[in-house]
PDB file of C-alpha atoms in Angstrom:
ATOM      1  CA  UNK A   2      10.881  35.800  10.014  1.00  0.00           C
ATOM      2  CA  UNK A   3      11.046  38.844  11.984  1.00  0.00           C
ATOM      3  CA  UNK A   4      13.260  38.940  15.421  1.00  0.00           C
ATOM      4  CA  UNK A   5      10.176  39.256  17.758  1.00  0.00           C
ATOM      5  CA  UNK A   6       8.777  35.687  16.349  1.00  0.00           C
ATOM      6  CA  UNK A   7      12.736  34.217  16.699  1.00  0.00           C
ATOM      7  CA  UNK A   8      12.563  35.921  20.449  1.00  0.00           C
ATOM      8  CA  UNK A   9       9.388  33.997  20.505  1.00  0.00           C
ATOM      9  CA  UNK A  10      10.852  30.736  19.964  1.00  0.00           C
ATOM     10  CA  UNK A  11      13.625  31.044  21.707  1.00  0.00           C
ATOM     11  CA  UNK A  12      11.894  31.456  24.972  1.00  0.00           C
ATOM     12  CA  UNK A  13       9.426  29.078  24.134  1.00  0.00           C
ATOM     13  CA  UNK A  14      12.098  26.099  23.977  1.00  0.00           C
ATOM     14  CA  UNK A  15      13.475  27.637  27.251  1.00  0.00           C
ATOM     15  CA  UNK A  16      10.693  26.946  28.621  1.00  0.00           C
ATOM     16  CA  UNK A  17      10.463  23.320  26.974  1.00  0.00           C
ATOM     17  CA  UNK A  18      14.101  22.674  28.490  1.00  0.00           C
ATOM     18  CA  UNK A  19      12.873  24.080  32.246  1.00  0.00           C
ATOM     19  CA  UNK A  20       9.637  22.281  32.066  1.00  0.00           C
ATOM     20  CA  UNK A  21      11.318  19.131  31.374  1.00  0.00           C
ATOM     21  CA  UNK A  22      14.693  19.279  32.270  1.00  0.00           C
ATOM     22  CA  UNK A  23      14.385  19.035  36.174  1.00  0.00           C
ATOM     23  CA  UNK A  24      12.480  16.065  35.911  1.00  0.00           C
ATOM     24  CA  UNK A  25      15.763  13.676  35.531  1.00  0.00           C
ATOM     25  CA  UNK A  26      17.344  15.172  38.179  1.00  0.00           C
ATOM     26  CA  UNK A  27      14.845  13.792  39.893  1.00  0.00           C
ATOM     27  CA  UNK A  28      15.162  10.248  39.344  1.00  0.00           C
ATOM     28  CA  UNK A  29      18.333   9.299  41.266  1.00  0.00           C
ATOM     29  CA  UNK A  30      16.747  11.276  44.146  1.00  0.00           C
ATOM     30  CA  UNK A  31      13.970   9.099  44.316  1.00  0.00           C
ATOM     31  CA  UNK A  32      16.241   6.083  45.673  1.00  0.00           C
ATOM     32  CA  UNK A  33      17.262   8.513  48.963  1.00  0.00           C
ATOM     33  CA  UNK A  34      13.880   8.926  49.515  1.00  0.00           C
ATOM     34  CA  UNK A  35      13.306   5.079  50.545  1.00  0.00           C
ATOM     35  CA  UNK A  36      16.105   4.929  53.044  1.00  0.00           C
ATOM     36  CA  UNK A  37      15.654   8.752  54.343  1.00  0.00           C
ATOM     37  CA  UNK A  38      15.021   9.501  58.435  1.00  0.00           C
ATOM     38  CA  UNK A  39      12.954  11.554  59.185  1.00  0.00           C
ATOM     39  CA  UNK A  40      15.709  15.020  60.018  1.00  0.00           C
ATOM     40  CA  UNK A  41      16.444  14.519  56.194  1.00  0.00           C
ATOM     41  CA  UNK A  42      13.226  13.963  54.612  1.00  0.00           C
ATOM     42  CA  UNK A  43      13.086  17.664  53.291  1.00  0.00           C
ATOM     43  CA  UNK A  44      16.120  18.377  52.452  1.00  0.00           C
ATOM     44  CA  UNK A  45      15.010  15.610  49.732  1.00  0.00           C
ATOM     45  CA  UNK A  46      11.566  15.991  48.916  1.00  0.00           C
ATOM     46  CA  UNK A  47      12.571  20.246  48.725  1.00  0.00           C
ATOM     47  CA  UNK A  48      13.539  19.848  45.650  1.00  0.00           C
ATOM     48  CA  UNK A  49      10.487  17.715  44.414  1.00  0.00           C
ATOM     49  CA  UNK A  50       8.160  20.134  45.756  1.00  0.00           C
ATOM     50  CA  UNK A  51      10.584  23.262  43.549  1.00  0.00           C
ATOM     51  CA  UNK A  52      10.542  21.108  40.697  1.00  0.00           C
ATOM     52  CA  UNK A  53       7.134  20.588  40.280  1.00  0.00           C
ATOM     53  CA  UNK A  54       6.620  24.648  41.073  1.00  0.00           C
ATOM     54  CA  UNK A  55       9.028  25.184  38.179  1.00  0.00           C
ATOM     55  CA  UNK A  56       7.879  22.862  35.353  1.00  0.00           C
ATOM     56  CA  UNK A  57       3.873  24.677  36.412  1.00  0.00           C
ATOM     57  CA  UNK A  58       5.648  28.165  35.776  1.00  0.00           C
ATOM     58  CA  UNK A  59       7.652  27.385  32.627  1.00  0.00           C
ATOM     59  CA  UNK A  60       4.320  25.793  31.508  1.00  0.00           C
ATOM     60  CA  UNK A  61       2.906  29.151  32.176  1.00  0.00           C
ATOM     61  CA  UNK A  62       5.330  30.544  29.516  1.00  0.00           C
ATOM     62  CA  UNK A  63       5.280  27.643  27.526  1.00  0.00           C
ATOM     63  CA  UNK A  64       1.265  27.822  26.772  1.00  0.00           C
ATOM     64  CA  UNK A  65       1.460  31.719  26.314  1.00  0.00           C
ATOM     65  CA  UNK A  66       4.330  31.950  23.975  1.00  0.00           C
ATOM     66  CA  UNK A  67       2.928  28.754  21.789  1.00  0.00           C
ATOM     67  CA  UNK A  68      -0.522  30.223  21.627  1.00  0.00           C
ATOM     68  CA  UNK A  69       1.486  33.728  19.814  1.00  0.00           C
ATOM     69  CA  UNK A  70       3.547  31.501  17.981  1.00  0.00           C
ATOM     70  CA  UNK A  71       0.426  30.164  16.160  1.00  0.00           C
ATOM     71  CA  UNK A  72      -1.319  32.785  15.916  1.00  0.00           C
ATOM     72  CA  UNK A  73       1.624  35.133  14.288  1.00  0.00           C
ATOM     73  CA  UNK A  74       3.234  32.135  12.379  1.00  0.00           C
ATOM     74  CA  UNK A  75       2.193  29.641   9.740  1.00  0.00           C
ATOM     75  CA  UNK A  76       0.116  27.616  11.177  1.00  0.00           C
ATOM     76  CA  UNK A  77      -3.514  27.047  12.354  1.00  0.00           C
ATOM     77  CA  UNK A  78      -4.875  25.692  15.817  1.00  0.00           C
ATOM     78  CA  UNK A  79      -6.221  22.815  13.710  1.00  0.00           C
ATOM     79  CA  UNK A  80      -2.915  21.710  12.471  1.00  0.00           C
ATOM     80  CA  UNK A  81      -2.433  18.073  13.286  1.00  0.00           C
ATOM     81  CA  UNK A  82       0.803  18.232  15.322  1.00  0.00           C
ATOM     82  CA  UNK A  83      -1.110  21.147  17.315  1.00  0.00           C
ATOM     83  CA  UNK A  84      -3.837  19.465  18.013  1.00  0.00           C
ATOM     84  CA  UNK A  85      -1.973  16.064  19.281  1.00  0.00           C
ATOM     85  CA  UNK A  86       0.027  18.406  21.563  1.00  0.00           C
ATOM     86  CA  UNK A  87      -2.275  20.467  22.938  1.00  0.00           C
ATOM     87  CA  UNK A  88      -4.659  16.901  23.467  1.00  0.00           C
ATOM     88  CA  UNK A  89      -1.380  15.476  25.518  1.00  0.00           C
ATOM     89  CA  UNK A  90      -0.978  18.833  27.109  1.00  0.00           C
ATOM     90  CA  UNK A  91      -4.200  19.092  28.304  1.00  0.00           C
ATOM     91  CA  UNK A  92      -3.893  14.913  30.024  1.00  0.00           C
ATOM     92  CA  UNK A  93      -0.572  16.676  31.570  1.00  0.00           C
ATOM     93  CA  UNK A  94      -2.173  19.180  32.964  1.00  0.00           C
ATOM     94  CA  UNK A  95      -4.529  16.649  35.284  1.00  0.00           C
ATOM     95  CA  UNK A  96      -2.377  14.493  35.921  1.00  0.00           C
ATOM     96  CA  UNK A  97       0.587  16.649  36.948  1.00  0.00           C
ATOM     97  CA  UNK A  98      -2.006  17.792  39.101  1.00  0.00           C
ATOM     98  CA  UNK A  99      -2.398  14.663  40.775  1.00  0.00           C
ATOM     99  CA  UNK A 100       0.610  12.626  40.141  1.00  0.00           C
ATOM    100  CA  UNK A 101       3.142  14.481  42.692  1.00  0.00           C
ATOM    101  CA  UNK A 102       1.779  16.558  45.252  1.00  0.00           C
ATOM    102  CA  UNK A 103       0.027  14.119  47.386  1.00  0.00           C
ATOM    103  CA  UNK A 104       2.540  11.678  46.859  1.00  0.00           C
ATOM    104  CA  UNK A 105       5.126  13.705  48.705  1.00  0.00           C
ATOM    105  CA  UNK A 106       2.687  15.028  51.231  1.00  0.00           C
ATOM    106  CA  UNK A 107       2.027  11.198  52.136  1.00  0.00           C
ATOM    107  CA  UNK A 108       6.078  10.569  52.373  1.00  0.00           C
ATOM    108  CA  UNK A 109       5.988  12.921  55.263  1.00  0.00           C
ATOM    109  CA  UNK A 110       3.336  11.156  57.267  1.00  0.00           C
ATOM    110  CA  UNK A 111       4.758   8.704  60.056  1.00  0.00           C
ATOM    111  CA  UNK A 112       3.792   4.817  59.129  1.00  0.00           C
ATOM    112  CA  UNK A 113       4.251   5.097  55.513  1.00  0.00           C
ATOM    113  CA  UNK A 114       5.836   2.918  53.191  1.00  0.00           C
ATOM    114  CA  UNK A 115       8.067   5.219  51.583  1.00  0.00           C
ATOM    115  CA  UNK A 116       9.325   2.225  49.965  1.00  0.00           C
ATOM    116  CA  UNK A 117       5.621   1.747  48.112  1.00  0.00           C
ATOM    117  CA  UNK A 118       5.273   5.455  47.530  1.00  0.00           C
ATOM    118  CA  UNK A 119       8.682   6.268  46.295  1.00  0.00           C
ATOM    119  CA  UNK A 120       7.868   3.390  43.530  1.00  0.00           C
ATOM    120  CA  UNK A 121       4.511   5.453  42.901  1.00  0.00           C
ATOM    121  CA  UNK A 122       6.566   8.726  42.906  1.00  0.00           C
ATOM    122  CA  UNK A 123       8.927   7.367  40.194  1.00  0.00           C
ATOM    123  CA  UNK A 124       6.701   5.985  37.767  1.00  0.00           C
ATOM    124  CA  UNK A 125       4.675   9.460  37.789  1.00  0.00           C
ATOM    125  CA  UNK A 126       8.344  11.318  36.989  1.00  0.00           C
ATOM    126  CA  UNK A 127       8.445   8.454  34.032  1.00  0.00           C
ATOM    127  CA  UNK A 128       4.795   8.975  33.332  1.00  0.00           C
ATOM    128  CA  UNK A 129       5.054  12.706  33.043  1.00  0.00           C
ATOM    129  CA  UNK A 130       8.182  12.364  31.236  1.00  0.00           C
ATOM    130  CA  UNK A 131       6.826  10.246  28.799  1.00  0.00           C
ATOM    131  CA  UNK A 132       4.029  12.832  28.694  1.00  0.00           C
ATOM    132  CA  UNK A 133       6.043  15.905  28.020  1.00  0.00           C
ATOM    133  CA  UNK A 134       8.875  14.193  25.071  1.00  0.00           C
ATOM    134  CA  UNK A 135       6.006  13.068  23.336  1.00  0.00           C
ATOM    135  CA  UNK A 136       4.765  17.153  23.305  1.00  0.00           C
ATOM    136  CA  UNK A 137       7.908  17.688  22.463  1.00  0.00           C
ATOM    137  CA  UNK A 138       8.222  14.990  19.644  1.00  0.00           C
ATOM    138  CA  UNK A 139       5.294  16.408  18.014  1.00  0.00           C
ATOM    139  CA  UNK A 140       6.406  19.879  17.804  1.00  0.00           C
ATOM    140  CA  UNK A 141      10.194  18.844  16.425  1.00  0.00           C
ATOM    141  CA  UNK A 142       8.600  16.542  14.238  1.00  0.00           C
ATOM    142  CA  UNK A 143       5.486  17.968  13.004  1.00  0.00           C
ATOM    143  CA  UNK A 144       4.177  14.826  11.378  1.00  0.00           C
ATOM    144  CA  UNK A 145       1.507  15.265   8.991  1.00  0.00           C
ATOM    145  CA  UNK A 146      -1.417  12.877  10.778  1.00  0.00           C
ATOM    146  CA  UNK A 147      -4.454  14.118   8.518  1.00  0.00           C
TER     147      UNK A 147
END
């Protein structure tokens, strides 16, 4: 294996760990969101809102650098594993694109219940979660489906 394909690989699980990684920091953040006033509102959802910028970027990387790795490695874009993950990727994609961003937007409106939309907010970081270690899973694993 030649060092550019190791190089590859290497940043590709970087940007596994920053796609995924912020996401649990998340979680205990979630419960300060239901009891927040109003003065510190952002100062929690600003992290939400650089999380999900993050984990879009590292995808960025993470697409590019898995579409060289098959085409200069071993395997074919109809390998099973491949396929499953790019299938889940693809799901992430839309609903990354609707599971957080108008979920915090609402928080910041006056007469919400942050209570009811910090519960939403929370099960999409589990949802998306779930999402991305099952991605993960199947390139780790590589389980022989067909």
């Amino acid at each position: 294996m030649d060092l550019f394909y190791r190089i590859l690989i290497y940043i590709h699980v970087l940007s596994v760990v920053a796609s995924i990684g912020p996401f649990f920091i998340l979680l205990p953040m979630v419960k300060k969101l239901r009891v927040a006033q109003a003065a510190e509102l952002n100062a929690y959802l600003d992290p939400f809102w650089l999380v999900v910028r993050l984990s879009k970027h590292a995808g960025h990387i993470l697409v590019t650098t898995g579409v060289l790795l098959v085409i200069l490695g071993p395997w074919s874009f109809k390998t099973p594993w491949i396929v499953m993950t790019l299938l889940i990727m693809f799901a992430s994609l839309f609903f990354l694109a609707r599971a957080f961003s108008p979920k915090l937007r609402k928080l910041q409106e006056s007469g919400v219940n942050k209570e009811e939309v910090a519960a939403k907010l929370k099960r999409s970081i589990w949802t998306y979660l779930i999402l991305l270690m099952a991605m993960l899973w199947f390139m780790v694993v590589k389980p022989p489906l067909w």
